[in-house]
Amino acid sequence: MRNKWILMAMLVCLRAGAIDLHGLPQDSLSLWVAPVESDRVDIAYRADQPASPASTMKLLTGWAALDRLGPDFTWHTRLMSTAPVVDGVLEGDLYWVGEGDPRFFGARLRELLDGLRQRGIRKIAGRLVLDASAYSRLSSADGFEQDEGESFMAPPDPLLTNLNVVWLRFFNDEQGVRVVLDPPLAGITLESHLTDGGGATCGDVRRWVLIKATGNTIFAAGKVPRDCDGSMAYLQPLEPEQFAAAAFAGVWQSLSGSGPLGVASGKVPEGARALASVTSDPLSRVLVDVNKFSNNPMVRSLFLTMGRQAPESGDTVADAERAVRQALVAHGLDGHGLKLENGAGLSRDERVTASLLGQVLRVAARGPYADELLASLPIAGQTGTLKHRFLDLGPALRLKTGTLKDVAAVAGYWQRRDGRRLVIVAFVNHPQAASLKPALDAVVRDAIRRYESDGI
């Protein structure tokens, strides 16, 4: 048996040594390639060296969430109170209790408040109290201060609403040029200085319109071509709790509701009853947004949810990391080299080996939730972050991409015509990683070509 493993190790080294780096610096690449249907490893090049995986870390977090929570797991958002309702008036505080629904968009907020109106409540005579106690603390994403205001930088929050962004929808039709906010935000003034931009081709509406937030005012100015009718752009005008409160009040007012009398933070008291509630989309649906569009706030919510669901220490972040490592141990995987910060790869500190991530993907492909994970991955040349890459390989190739300032990465599966599958994990950690993506793609193509012809 010992001789068998020595022989296998020698073959791995020989195969790794034979790979063409396509100009990649030797110490920049980590590569692990192996068939799903076999226990062998076909290529392992610096595969046990901890490296920054960028957003391919989302695969590890997503797999662990499926394993720990199941694909049908849902989040619940409730409006609760101990106060009586008299003649349509809630005579006290209303508590908004969130669990971190990653897809709590404007439509879900409207559904929640419509439930309040259906109960016959038209006025909130007390305060809106935000209960964000589902997380004891948030995981960090340090080192990205220059990206403040970007949607991918929205921090997770039990009451995260619309990913903390307001969408500006532009119109240019027979009623004139205008812009509206979705969701409406109470206390925010929308100041429009828009004119007709004529018959020009729209493209990105931000080519034509300047958008900025100053204090409690959102400014939109410029010329809007008729081709931009219905176009949208986003903005992050407020901190998460401020945004949630403003969105609540704005939607409530649009439903002809009045109140609340101010906003506070606190925990729902014992004995409170639910006046309205909504249930999220299942975890499997959340994973589609996480992986196809590399959504950081959503996967950070998944990470923290694992900690909330298994509160061994009461520290949500520490419990989340423990849950991920327990998933690895349960499947016989060694977490050597793994360093977690937020589970999203939006980190200067997170590390994983190509070998570990590859083994996770192989376990996932053999497991009960293989279809859910595979369906969440971008399809080469068709969807998500892979829409404009590997156009020649098409739907047989499904990869999660990862990009940071010094990182380019891919991880996922390629399927042969006979149905057999190949796991591919490749990280490039180098100051010129962005310019090295073509070489990375060439390495991936080589691995596929060899497997397709049974050459490895």
XYZ file of C-alpha atoms in Angstrom:
456
model
C 0.000 0.000 0.000
C 2.843 2.380 0.912
C 4.487 1.804 -2.480
C 1.177 2.562 -4.191
C 0.950 5.988 -2.541
C 4.599 6.748 -3.324
C 3.967 5.891 -6.973
C 0.877 8.092 -7.056
C 2.821 10.983 -5.500
C 5.561 10.576 -8.133
C 2.985 10.654 -10.905
C 1.463 13.826 -9.485
C 4.862 15.500 -9.387
C 5.651 14.406 -12.930
C 2.337 15.658 -14.220
C 2.657 18.950 -12.346
C 6.138 19.434 -13.713
C 4.858 18.950 -17.218
C 2.317 21.764 -17.125
C 2.826 24.809 -19.314
C 2.658 27.960 -17.168
C 2.046 30.143 -20.246
C 4.323 32.828 -18.863
C 2.997 32.819 -15.297
C 5.757 33.319 -12.718
C 6.451 29.934 -11.144
C 5.608 31.048 -7.609
C 2.375 32.802 -8.607
C 0.238 29.789 -9.524
C -1.542 27.255 -7.326
C -3.306 24.526 -9.297
C -5.288 21.411 -8.376
C -7.007 19.270 -10.993
C -8.772 15.977 -10.324
C -11.679 13.917 -11.645
C -14.880 13.815 -9.597
C -15.434 10.119 -10.208
C -11.991 9.028 -9.009
C -9.906 9.554 -5.871
C -6.783 10.311 -7.856
C -5.278 13.776 -8.263
C -4.048 14.504 -11.772
C -2.304 17.842 -11.316
C -1.105 19.393 -8.063
C 1.151 22.414 -8.535
C 1.871 24.336 -5.323
C -1.551 23.009 -4.334
C -0.776 22.826 -0.596
C 0.512 26.398 -0.434
C -2.047 28.672 1.305
C -3.075 31.400 -1.128
C -5.588 34.185 -1.431
C -8.591 32.738 -3.279
C -10.500 36.014 -3.736
C -14.167 35.257 -4.393
C -13.657 31.546 -5.037
C -13.780 31.359 -1.211
C -17.552 31.728 -1.660
C -17.629 28.120 -2.859
C -16.322 26.890 0.472
C -18.801 29.022 2.414
C -21.698 28.089 0.146
C -20.904 24.376 0.368
C -20.628 24.571 4.166
C -23.960 26.433 4.335
C -25.649 23.736 2.241
C -24.097 21.069 4.447
C -24.956 22.736 7.770
C -28.304 24.383 6.937
C -29.680 22.533 3.898
C -30.828 23.998 0.541
C -34.351 24.778 1.797
C -33.216 26.865 4.764
C -35.053 30.202 4.988
C -34.817 33.419 6.982
C -37.777 35.098 8.689
C -38.391 38.811 9.135
C -41.046 39.875 11.638
C -42.850 42.981 12.849
C -43.699 42.496 16.536
C -45.218 44.454 19.393
C -46.607 44.229 22.910
C -48.868 47.232 22.312
C -52.608 46.969 21.608
C -54.216 47.929 18.329
C -57.182 50.271 18.786
C -59.210 51.533 15.826
C -56.354 50.845 13.423
C -53.715 52.483 15.623
C -50.809 50.522 17.113
C -50.569 52.275 20.467
C -46.901 51.621 21.149
C -43.579 50.613 19.671
C -43.226 48.343 16.653
C -40.197 46.025 16.639
C -38.597 45.066 13.349
C -36.806 41.760 13.969
C -34.456 40.553 11.250
C -32.460 37.366 10.782
C -30.220 38.554 7.948
C -32.295 37.594 4.884
C -29.703 38.035 2.095
C -32.397 38.830 -0.517
C -34.541 41.228 1.506
C -35.271 43.589 -1.366
C -37.786 46.414 -1.681
C -40.573 44.080 -2.824
C -40.116 41.910 0.288
C -40.273 44.998 2.513
C -43.492 46.054 0.789
C -44.906 42.558 1.326
C -44.036 42.782 5.036
C -45.692 46.183 5.484
C -48.679 45.166 3.394
C -49.202 42.405 5.969
C -49.389 45.110 8.633
C -52.002 47.004 6.615
C -53.992 43.818 6.022
C -54.209 43.418 9.793
C -55.989 46.774 9.806
C -53.130 48.868 11.175
C -52.904 52.275 9.545
C -50.947 54.230 12.140
C -47.915 53.457 14.335
C -48.236 55.671 17.391
C -44.916 54.534 18.878
C -41.375 54.175 17.612
C -39.919 51.794 15.078
C -37.393 49.763 17.069
C -34.747 47.947 15.036
C -33.790 44.590 16.531
C -30.493 43.521 14.951
C -29.528 41.144 17.754
C -29.355 38.097 15.452
C -25.596 38.708 15.097
C -23.484 39.373 18.185
C -20.899 41.047 15.953
C -20.018 41.366 12.287
C -17.080 39.815 10.478
C -14.645 42.365 9.102
C -13.544 43.203 5.576
C -10.507 45.341 6.277
C -8.264 46.910 3.702
C -10.984 48.020 1.267
C -11.510 51.574 2.487
C -10.924 52.920 -1.021
C -13.972 50.949 -2.201
C -16.380 52.588 0.255
C -19.768 53.200 -1.340
C -19.573 50.257 -3.716
C -22.491 47.831 -3.482
C -20.125 44.902 -2.897
C -18.871 46.677 0.245
C -22.282 46.810 1.968
C -21.728 45.103 5.334
C -24.006 42.263 6.407
C -26.743 43.203 8.851
C -29.749 41.323 10.292
C -31.920 44.085 8.796
C -29.981 44.559 5.549
C -32.518 46.018 3.125
C -32.059 46.074 -0.647
C -28.330 45.394 -0.117
C -28.234 48.926 1.337
C -28.589 50.482 -2.111
C -31.318 52.663 -3.554
C -31.992 52.298 -7.255
C -32.620 55.378 -9.356
C -34.898 54.548 -12.267
C -34.803 57.019 -15.152
C -37.669 57.691 -17.546
C -37.871 59.657 -20.776
C -41.267 59.233 -22.445
C -44.341 61.275 -23.371
C -44.594 62.364 -19.727
C -41.147 63.900 -19.804
C -37.768 63.221 -18.196
C -37.789 62.138 -14.567
C -36.242 59.865 -11.975
C -37.722 57.916 -9.054
C -36.221 56.057 -6.109
C -36.715 52.343 -5.458
C -37.357 51.802 -2.626
C -38.680 55.232 -1.635
C -36.648 56.664 1.244
C -38.381 58.850 3.817
C -36.344 61.909 4.764
C -34.339 61.823 1.550
C -34.900 64.620 -0.955
C -34.458 63.743 -4.619
C -33.277 66.788 -6.543
C -33.493 66.319 -10.303
C -31.845 68.470 -12.958
C -32.523 66.213 -15.930
C -33.247 67.174 -19.524
C -34.003 65.323 -22.751
C -30.888 63.759 -24.251
C -32.467 63.054 -27.644
C -31.914 59.962 -29.747
C -28.449 58.885 -28.594
C -27.801 55.239 -27.688
C -27.977 54.825 -23.924
C -25.565 52.087 -22.834
C -24.825 52.728 -19.170
C -27.056 55.579 -18.009
C -24.198 56.861 -15.858
C -22.521 57.999 -19.068
C -25.170 60.685 -19.271
C -26.146 61.419 -15.696
C -24.204 62.573 -12.640
C -25.540 61.042 -9.425
C -24.365 61.911 -5.927
C -25.620 61.973 -2.353
C -24.935 64.920 -0.056
C -26.416 64.773 3.408
C -30.105 63.938 3.014
C -30.249 64.957 -0.645
C -29.687 62.836 -3.752
C -28.791 64.840 -6.846
C -29.315 63.628 -10.404
C -28.278 65.899 -13.262
C -27.632 65.468 -16.973
C -29.224 64.692 -20.313
C -31.180 61.432 -20.519
C -31.488 59.952 -24.033
C -34.871 58.446 -24.906
C -33.072 55.118 -25.258
C -32.368 55.300 -21.491
C -36.082 55.074 -20.640
C -36.342 52.577 -17.767
C -32.590 52.460 -17.112
C -31.331 52.139 -13.553
C -28.317 53.075 -11.450
C -27.664 52.560 -7.766
C -26.368 54.621 -4.880
C -25.532 53.996 -1.221
C -26.719 57.148 0.539
C -27.005 55.886 4.134
C -25.581 53.487 6.698
C -27.462 50.148 6.914
C -29.698 50.902 9.925
C -30.462 54.421 8.653
C -31.251 52.996 5.228
C -33.555 50.318 6.662
C -35.465 52.880 8.729
C -35.794 55.305 5.800
C -36.954 52.516 3.472
C -39.474 51.303 6.060
C -40.970 54.768 6.473
C -40.944 55.456 2.732
C -42.754 52.239 1.820
C -45.143 52.600 4.783
C -46.117 56.068 3.604
C -46.651 54.761 0.054
C -49.170 52.317 1.574
C -50.991 55.273 3.206
C -49.665 54.422 6.631
C -48.695 57.080 9.183
C -45.978 57.067 11.821
C -43.784 55.816 13.348
C -42.763 58.449 15.892
C -39.020 58.104 15.607
C -36.530 55.246 15.323
C -34.559 53.401 17.996
C -32.454 50.277 18.387
C -33.347 47.573 20.862
C -34.361 44.002 21.464
C -37.930 42.790 21.167
C -39.389 42.238 24.651
C -40.648 38.927 25.959
C -44.295 38.353 25.209
C -44.352 40.358 21.991
C -46.627 39.004 19.278
C -45.984 38.917 15.540
C -48.163 41.353 13.601
C -46.656 40.591 10.188
C -43.933 38.351 8.846
C -42.306 37.292 5.598
C -40.167 34.316 4.678
C -37.100 34.568 2.484
C -36.198 32.698 -0.649
C -34.476 29.377 0.119
C -30.729 29.162 0.552
C -30.385 27.430 -2.845
C -31.819 30.550 -4.531
C -29.507 32.817 -2.553
C -26.519 30.777 -3.763
C -27.356 31.651 -7.366
C -26.810 35.359 -6.650
C -23.795 34.621 -4.471
C -21.905 32.632 -7.093
C -23.147 33.872 -10.460
C -22.728 37.526 -9.497
C -20.172 37.160 -6.694
C -22.395 38.905 -4.160
C -20.361 39.726 -1.069
C -23.058 41.001 1.346
C -25.152 37.898 0.673
C -22.395 35.345 1.287
C -21.250 37.230 4.386
C -24.835 36.862 5.631
C -24.638 33.108 4.904
C -21.414 32.890 6.873
C -22.888 34.665 9.897
C -26.117 32.695 9.670
C -24.162 29.482 10.206
C -22.822 31.024 13.415
C -26.268 32.208 14.493
C -27.730 28.751 13.939
C -25.003 27.050 15.995
C -24.249 29.534 18.805
C -21.726 27.498 20.763
C -19.797 30.495 22.085
C -22.253 33.318 21.477
C -19.701 35.045 19.225
C -21.402 34.860 15.836
C -18.194 35.218 13.832
C -16.273 32.615 15.827
C -19.245 30.261 15.706
C -19.491 30.719 11.935
C -15.854 29.739 11.459
C -16.379 26.770 13.767
C -19.358 25.639 11.659
C -17.279 25.750 8.468
C -14.466 23.758 10.050
C -16.923 21.236 11.482
C -18.310 20.694 7.978
C -14.789 19.959 6.753
C -14.078 17.514 9.561
C -17.420 15.755 9.026
C -16.319 14.954 5.466
C -12.803 13.903 6.385
C -11.149 17.080 5.082
C -8.151 18.721 6.712
C -8.483 22.487 7.135
C -4.703 23.009 7.043
C -3.859 26.435 5.630
C -7.424 27.744 5.889
C -7.811 31.256 7.273
C -11.284 32.784 7.416
C -12.300 36.398 7.954
C -15.761 36.812 6.445
C -16.223 33.801 4.159
C -16.568 35.954 1.052
C -12.979 36.228 -0.148
C -13.427 39.990 0.191
C -10.364 39.963 2.357
C -6.689 40.746 2.363
C -6.176 37.994 4.955
C -8.291 34.968 3.963
C -6.306 31.978 2.728
C -7.053 28.476 1.479
C -5.054 25.881 -0.418
C -6.051 24.881 -3.935
C -5.978 21.301 -2.677
C -8.525 21.926 0.080
C -10.911 23.886 -2.125
C -10.590 21.214 -4.806
C -11.383 18.463 -2.330
C -14.411 20.431 -1.129
C -15.666 20.670 -4.700
C -15.142 16.945 -5.234
C -17.025 16.113 -2.025
C -19.776 18.531 -3.047
C -20.109 16.943 -6.505
C -20.597 13.541 -4.889
C -22.958 14.794 -2.211
C -26.746 15.209 -1.933
C -26.667 18.913 -2.813
C -24.481 18.666 -5.900
C -27.220 19.969 -8.182
C -27.854 23.034 -6.028
C -24.196 24.032 -5.980
C -23.675 23.357 -9.683
C -26.767 25.380 -10.651
C -25.346 28.387 -8.818
C -22.121 28.530 -10.836
C -21.589 30.865 -13.792
C -21.699 29.128 -17.188
C -18.798 29.808 -19.526
C -19.686 32.379 -22.149
C -23.269 32.692 -20.931
C -23.940 33.876 -17.385
C -22.679 35.894 -14.455
C -19.004 36.691 -14.037
C -18.093 34.089 -16.701
C -20.278 35.597 -19.412
C -17.340 36.940 -21.416
C -14.753 34.250 -20.658
C -14.120 30.788 -22.143
C -16.629 31.503 -24.919
C -15.380 28.459 -26.849
C -16.068 26.001 -24.009
C -19.685 26.864 -23.275
C -21.981 25.127 -20.761
C -19.658 22.173 -20.145
C -17.555 24.568 -18.049
C -18.907 26.128 -14.865
C -16.528 28.161 -12.753
C -16.642 30.622 -9.884
C -14.282 33.488 -10.584
C -12.297 35.538 -8.097
C -10.633 38.902 -8.550
C -8.802 41.170 -6.141
C -6.045 43.692 -6.685
C -3.336 40.990 -6.606
C -5.456 37.897 -7.240
C -7.062 36.140 -10.193
C -8.738 32.817 -9.486
C -11.179 30.268 -10.876
C -12.687 27.129 -9.370
C -15.381 24.756 -10.507
C -16.154 21.925 -12.906
C -15.797 20.849 -16.508
C -17.914 17.971 -17.846
C -16.948 15.614 -20.647
C -19.408 14.375 -23.246
C -19.633 11.041 -21.429
C -20.744 12.834 -18.246
C -17.526 12.459 -16.271
C -16.436 15.636 -14.533
C -13.199 17.394 -13.703
C -12.579 19.644 -10.706
C -10.358 22.622 -11.485
C -8.981 25.078 -8.925
C -6.439 27.689 -9.977
C -5.184 30.745 -8.078
C -2.784 33.395 -9.327
C -1.364 35.550 -6.530
C 0.825 38.232 -8.082
C 0.972 42.056 -8.254
C 0.151 41.827 -11.983
C -2.647 39.280 -11.530
C -5.100 41.259 -13.654
C -2.838 41.149 -16.700
C -2.109 37.451 -16.121
C -5.726 36.309 -16.553
C -5.167 35.152 -20.184
C -2.326 32.914 -18.976
C -4.536 31.580 -16.179
C -7.267 30.793 -18.697
C -4.721 29.025 -20.904
C -3.670 26.801 -17.983
C -7.332 25.895 -17.405
C -7.792 25.090 -21.092
C -4.744 22.827 -21.030
C -6.154 20.858 -18.089
C -9.467 20.423 -19.881
C -7.803 19.403 -23.129
C -5.780 16.708 -21.366
C -8.792 15.324 -19.548
C -10.930 15.402 -22.665
C -8.421 13.184 -24.451
C -7.604 11.074 -21.368
C -4.068 12.366 -21.721
C -3.523 12.670 -17.987
